[in-house]
C-alpha positions as a printed Julia matrix, in Angstrom:
72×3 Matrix{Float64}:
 -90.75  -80.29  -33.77
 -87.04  -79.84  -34.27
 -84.64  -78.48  -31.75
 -83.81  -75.55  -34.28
 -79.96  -76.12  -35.9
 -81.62  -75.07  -38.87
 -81.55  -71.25  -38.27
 -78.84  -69.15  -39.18
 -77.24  -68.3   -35.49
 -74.38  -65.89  -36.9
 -73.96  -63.06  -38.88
 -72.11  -65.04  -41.94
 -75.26  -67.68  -41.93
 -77.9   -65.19  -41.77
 -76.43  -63.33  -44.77
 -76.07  -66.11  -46.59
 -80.04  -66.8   -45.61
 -80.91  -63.15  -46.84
 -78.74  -63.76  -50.21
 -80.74  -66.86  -50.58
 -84.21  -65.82  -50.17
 -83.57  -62.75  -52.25
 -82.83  -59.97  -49.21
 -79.71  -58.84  -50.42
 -80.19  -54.98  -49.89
 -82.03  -55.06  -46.98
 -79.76  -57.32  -44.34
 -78.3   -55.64  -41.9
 -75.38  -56.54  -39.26
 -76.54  -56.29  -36.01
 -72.83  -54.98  -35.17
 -71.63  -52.9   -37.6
 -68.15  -51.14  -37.49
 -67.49  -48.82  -34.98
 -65.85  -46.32  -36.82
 -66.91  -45.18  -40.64
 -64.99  -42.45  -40.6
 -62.53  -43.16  -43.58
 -60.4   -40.44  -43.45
 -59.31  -41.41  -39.91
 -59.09  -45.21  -41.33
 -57.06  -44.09  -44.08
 -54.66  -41.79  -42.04
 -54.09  -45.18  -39.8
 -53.26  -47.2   -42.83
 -50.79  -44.14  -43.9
 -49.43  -44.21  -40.92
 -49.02  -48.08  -40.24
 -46.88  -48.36  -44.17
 -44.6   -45.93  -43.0
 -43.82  -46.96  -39.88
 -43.39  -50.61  -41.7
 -41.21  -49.0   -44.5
 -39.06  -47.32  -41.58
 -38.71  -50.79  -40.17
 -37.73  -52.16  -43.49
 -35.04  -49.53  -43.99
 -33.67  -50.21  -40.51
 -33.5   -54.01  -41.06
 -31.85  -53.97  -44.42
 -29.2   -51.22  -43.24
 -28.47  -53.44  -40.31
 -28.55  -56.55  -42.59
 -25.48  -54.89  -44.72
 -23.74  -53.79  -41.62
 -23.75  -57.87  -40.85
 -22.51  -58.85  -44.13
 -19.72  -55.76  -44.53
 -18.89  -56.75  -40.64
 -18.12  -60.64  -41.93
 -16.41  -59.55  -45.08
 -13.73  -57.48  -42.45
């Protein structure tokens, strides 16, 4: 009788267990993503590289404000 470490007790072990014994198609996380919608995702994303392109703008504008400030 043993205590049972040998089961798979997340979701990364019991896939593994599934790919193993052949399961592959039918395993299924017991918490899938909340939201599939990938338009939404997508629009996110979009919206997250520009904001992060804005900031990159902003820091290398301030960056040669420094360096024409030290040249003065």
């Amino acid at each position: 009788m043993g205590s049972g470490s040998t089961r798979p007790n997340n979701a990364d072990d019991k896939m593994f267990a599934a790919i193993e014994r052949g399961d592959r198609g039918e395993f299924k996380d017991r918490k899938p993503p909340k939201n599939n919608n990938t338009k939404v995702i997508k629009a996110k994303e979009a919206i997250s590289k520009k904001s992060q392109e804005k900031t990159e703008k902003l820091k290398a504008l301030r960056l040669a404000a420094e360096k024409e400030r030290k040249e003065k």
